[in-house]
CSV table of C-alpha atoms in Angstrom, one decimal:
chain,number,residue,atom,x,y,z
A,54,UNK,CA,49.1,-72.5,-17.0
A,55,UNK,CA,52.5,-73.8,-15.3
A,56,UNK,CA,55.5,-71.2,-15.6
A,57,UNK,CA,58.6,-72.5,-15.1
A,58,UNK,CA,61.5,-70.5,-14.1
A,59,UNK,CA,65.0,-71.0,-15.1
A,60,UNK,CA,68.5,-69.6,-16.6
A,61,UNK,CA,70.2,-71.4,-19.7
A,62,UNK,CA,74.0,-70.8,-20.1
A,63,UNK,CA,73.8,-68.7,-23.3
A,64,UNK,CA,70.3,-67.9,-23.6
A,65,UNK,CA,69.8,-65.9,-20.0
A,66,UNK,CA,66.9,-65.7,-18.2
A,67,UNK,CA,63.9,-67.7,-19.5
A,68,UNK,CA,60.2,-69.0,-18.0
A,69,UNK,CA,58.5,-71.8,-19.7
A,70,UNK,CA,54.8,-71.5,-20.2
A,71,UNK,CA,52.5,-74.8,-20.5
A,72,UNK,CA,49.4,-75.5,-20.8
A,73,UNK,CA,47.7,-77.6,-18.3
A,74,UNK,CA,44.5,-78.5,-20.1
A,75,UNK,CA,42.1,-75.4,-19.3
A,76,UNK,CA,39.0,-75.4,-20.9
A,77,UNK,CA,39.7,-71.8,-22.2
A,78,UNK,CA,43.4,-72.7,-23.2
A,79,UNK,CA,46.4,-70.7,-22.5
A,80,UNK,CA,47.2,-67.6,-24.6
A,81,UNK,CA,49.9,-65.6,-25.4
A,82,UNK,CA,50.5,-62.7,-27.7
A,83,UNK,CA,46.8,-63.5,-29.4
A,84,UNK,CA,48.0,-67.2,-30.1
A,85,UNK,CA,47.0,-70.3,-27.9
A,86,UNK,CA,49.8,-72.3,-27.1
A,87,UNK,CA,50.9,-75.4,-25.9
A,88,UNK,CA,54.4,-74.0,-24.5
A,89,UNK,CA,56.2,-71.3,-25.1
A,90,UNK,CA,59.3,-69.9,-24.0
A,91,UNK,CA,59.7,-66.3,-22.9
A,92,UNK,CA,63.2,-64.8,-22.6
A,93,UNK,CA,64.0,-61.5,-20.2
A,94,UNK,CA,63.3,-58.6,-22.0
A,95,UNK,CA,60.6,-59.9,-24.5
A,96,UNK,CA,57.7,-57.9,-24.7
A,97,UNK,CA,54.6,-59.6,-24.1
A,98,UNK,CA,51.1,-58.5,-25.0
A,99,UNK,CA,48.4,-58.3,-22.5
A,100,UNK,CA,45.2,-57.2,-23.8
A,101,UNK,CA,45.7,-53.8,-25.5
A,102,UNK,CA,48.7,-53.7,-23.2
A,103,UNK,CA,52.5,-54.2,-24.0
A,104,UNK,CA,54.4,-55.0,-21.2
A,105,UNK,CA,58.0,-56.3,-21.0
A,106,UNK,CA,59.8,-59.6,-18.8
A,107,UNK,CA,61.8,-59.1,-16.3
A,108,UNK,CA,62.9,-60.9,-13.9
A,109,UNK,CA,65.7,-60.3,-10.8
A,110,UNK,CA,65.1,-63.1,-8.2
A,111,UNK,CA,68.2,-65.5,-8.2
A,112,UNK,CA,67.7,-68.2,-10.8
A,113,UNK,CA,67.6,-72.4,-10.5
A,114,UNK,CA,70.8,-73.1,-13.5
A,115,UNK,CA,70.0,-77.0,-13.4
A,116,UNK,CA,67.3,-76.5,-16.3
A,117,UNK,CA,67.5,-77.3,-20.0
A,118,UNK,CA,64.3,-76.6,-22.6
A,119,UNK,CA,63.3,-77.5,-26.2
A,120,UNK,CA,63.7,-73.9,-27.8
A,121,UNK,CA,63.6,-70.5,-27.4
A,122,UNK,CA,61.1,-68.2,-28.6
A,123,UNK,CA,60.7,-64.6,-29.9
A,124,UNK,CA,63.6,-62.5,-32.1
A,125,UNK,CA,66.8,-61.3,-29.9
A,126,UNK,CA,69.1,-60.5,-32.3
A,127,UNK,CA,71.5,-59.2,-29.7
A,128,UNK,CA,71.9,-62.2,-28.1
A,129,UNK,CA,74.9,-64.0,-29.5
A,130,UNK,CA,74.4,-67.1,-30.7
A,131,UNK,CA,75.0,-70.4,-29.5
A,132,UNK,CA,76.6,-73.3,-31.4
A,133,UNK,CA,75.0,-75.9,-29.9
A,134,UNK,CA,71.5,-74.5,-30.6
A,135,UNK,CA,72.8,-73.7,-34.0
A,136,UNK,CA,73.6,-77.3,-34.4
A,137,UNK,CA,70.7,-79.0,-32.9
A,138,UNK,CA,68.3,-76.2,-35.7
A,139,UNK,CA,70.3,-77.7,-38.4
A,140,UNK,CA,69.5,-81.1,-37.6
A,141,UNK,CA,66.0,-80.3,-36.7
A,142,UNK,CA,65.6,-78.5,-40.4
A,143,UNK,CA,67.3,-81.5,-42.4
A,144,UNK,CA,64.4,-83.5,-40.5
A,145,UNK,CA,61.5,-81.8,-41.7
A,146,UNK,CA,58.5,-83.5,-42.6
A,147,UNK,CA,54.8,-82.8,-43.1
A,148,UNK,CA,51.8,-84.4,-41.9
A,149,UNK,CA,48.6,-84.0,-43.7
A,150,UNK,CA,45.3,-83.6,-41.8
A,151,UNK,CA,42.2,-84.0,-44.2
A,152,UNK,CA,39.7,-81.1,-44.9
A,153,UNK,CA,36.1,-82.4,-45.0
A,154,UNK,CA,33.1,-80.6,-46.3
A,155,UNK,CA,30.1,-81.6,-44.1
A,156,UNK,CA,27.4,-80.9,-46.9
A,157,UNK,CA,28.8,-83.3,-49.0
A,158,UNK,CA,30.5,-85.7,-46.7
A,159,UNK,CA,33.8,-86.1,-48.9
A,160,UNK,CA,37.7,-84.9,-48.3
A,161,UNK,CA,38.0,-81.8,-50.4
A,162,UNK,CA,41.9,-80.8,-49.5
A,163,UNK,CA,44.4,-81.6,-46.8
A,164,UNK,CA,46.3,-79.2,-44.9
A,165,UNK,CA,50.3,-79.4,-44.8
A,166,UNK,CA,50.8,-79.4,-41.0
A,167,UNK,CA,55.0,-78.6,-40.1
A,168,UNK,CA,56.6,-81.3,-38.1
A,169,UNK,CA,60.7,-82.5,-37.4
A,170,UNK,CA,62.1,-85.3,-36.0
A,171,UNK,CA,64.6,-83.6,-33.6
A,172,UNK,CA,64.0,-84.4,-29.9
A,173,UNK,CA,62.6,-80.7,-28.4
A,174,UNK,CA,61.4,-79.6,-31.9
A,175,UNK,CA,59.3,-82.0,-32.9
A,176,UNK,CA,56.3,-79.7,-32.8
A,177,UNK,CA,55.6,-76.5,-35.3
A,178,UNK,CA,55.7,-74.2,-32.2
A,179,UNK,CA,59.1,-74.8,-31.0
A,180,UNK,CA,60.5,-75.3,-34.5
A,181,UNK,CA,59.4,-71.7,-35.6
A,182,UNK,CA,60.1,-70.1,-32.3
A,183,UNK,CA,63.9,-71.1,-32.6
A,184,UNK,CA,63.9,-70.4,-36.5
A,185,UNK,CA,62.5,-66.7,-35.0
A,186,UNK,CA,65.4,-66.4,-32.8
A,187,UNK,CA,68.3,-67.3,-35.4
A,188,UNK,CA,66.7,-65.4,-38.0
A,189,UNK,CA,66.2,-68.6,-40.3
A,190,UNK,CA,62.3,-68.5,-40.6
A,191,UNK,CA,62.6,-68.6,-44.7
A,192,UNK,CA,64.8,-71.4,-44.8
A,193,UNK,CA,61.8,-73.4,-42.7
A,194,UNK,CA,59.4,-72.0,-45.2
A,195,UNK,CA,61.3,-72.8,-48.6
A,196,UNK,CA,61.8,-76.1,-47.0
A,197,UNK,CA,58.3,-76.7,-46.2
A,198,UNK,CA,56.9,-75.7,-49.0
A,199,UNK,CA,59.1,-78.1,-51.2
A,200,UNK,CA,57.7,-81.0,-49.1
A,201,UNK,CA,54.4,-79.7,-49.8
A,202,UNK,CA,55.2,-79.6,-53.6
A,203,UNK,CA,55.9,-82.8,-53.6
A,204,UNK,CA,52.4,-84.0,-52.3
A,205,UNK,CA,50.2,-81.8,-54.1
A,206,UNK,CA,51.5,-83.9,-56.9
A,207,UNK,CA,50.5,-87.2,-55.2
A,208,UNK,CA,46.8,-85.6,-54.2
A,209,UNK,CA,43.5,-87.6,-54.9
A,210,UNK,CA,41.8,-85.6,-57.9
A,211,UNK,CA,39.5,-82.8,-56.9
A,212,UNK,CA,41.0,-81.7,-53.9
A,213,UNK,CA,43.3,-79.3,-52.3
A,214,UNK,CA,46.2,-78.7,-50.3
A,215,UNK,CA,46.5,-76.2,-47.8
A,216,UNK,CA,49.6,-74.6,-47.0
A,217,UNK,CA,50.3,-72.3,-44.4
A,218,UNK,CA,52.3,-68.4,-44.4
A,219,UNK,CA,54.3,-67.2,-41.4
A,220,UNK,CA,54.2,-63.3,-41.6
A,221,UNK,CA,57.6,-63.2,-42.3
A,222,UNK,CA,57.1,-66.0,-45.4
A,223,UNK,CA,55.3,-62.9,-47.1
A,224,UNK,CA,58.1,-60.7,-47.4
A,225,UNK,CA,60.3,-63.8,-48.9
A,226,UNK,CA,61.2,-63.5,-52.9
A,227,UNK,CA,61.0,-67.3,-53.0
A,228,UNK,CA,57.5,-67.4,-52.8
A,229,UNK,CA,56.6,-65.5,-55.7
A,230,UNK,CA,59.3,-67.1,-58.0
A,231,UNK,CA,57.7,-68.9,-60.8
A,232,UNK,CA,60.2,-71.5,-61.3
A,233,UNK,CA,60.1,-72.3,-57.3
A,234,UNK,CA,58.6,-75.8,-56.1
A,235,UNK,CA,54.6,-74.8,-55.0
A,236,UNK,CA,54.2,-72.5,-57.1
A,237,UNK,CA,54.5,-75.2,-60.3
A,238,UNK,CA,51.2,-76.8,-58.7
A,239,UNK,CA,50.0,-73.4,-57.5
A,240,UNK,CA,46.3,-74.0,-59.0
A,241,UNK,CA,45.8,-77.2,-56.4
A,242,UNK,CA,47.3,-75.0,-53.4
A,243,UNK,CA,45.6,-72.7,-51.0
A,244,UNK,CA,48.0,-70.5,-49.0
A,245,UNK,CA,46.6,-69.8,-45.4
A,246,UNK,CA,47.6,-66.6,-44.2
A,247,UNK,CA,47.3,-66.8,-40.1
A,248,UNK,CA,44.8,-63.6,-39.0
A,249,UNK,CA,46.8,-64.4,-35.5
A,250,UNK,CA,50.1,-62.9,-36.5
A,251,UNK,CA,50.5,-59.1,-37.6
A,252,UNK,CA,51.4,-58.3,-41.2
A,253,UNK,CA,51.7,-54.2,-40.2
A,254,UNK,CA,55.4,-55.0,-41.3
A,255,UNK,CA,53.9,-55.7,-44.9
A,256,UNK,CA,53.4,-52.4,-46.6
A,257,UNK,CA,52.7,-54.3,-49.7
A,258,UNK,CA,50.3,-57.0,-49.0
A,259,UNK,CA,47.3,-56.4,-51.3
A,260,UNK,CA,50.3,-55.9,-54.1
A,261,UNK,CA,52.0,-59.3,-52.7
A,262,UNK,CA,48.6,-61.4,-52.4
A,263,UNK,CA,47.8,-60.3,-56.2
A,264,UNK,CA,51.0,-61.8,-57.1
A,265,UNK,CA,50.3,-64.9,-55.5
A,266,UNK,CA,46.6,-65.0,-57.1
A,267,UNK,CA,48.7,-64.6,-60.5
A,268,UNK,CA,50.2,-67.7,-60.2
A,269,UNK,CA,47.4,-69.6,-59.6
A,270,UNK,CA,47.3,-69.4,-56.0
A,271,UNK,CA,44.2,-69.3,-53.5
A,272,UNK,CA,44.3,-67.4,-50.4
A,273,UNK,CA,42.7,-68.0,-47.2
A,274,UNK,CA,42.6,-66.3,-44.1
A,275,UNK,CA,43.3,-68.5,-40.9
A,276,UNK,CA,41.9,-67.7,-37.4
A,277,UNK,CA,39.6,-65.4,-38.7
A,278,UNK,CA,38.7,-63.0,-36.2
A,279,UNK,CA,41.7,-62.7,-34.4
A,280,UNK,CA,41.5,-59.1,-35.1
A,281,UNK,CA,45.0,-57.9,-37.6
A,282,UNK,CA,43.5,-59.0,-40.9
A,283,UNK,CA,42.0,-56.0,-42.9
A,284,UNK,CA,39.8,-58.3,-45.1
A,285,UNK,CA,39.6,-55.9,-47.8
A,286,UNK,CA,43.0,-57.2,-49.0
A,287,UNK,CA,41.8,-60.5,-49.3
A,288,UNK,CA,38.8,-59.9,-50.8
């Protein structure tokens, strides 16, 4: 991995991660990235071990990057970033990677991947990680899963459409409304529900995934083996 070192006006002190094509891949906080942004004071997970980021050395300021990642809500926010989220969100569309069962050698769903057309947040990763920061993670979600709607309507018969959960997508009203977008075509959808990120902030998940499965929904369980999923909800 490549870290990169530099302070944004507005966002302090801030080291971009990237992947350089390792065999293994780069990892942070149980999640193999691409690139990631770490800000000063984020806490970073290392094994079993939580340490935080800090850094003093004098900082480069001629540096600009995509996004920032990780919740800071007492940083204040930033207009600009505000602005370019906004345009990134009204840009949101989904590509669709096909699921193919090997036994019988036929497409049996497709899986809603997140994409946008802004410059710098073109990619899921960045996209979420700034909607993390401004605290605007269900709008993304409500946003995406209307797109996905949409499709699962269009879908060849006898097949599926996978749609993935952030953590924090569980906890949103939306998802469970009858009346809202997915859950109309709920019996052609299977919600994936990442085993990467923690849901320890879900008190009610076995309650929350039986409402789901109520409407017609199927669940999945994504990176399996990651090691925060207790299976016996999903089961």
């Amino acid at each position: 991995a490549r870290f990169d070192v530099r302070q944004v006006d507005g966002l302090d002190i801030v080291v971009r991660i990237r992947d350089l094509g390792s065999t293994n891949g780069t990892w942070l906080n149980g999640q193999r990235i691409q690139e990631a942004i770490v800000n000063a004071g984020d806490k970073i997970h290392v094994g079993e071990v939580i340490l935080r980021f800090d850094l003093l050395d004098n900082i480069d300021r001629g540096f600009a990057f995509r996004a920032a990642a990780g919740e800071s809500p007492t940083r204040r926010s930033d207009p600009q970033i505000e602005a370019t989220f906004q345009r990134a969100i009204a840009g949101i569309w989904l590509a669709y990677q096909p699921i193919v069962s090997w036994v019988d050698r036929r497409i049996i769903g497709w899986e809603a991947l997140l994409r946008a057309e802004e410059p710098g947040l073109s990619d899921p990763h960045s996209l979420i990680a700034l909607a993390e920061r401004l605290g605007r993670v269900w709008e993304v979600g409500r946003i995406a899963r209307a797109r996905a709607a949409d499709a699962a309507a269009e879908l060849p018969p006898g097949t599926m459409l996978f749609v993935n959960l952030h953590p924090s997508d569980i906890r949103d009203d939306d998802l469970y409304q009858p009346t809202s977008p997915l859950s109309r075509v709920a019996h052609r959808v299977v919600l994936e529900i990442t085993e990467r990120a923690s849901l320890d902030g879900v008190n009610d998940l076995d309650h929350r995934v039986a409402r789901l499965r109520r409407l017609g929904f199927q669940i999945a369980v994504d990176d399996l083996g990651a090691g925060y999923a207790a299976l016996s909800v999903f089961a």
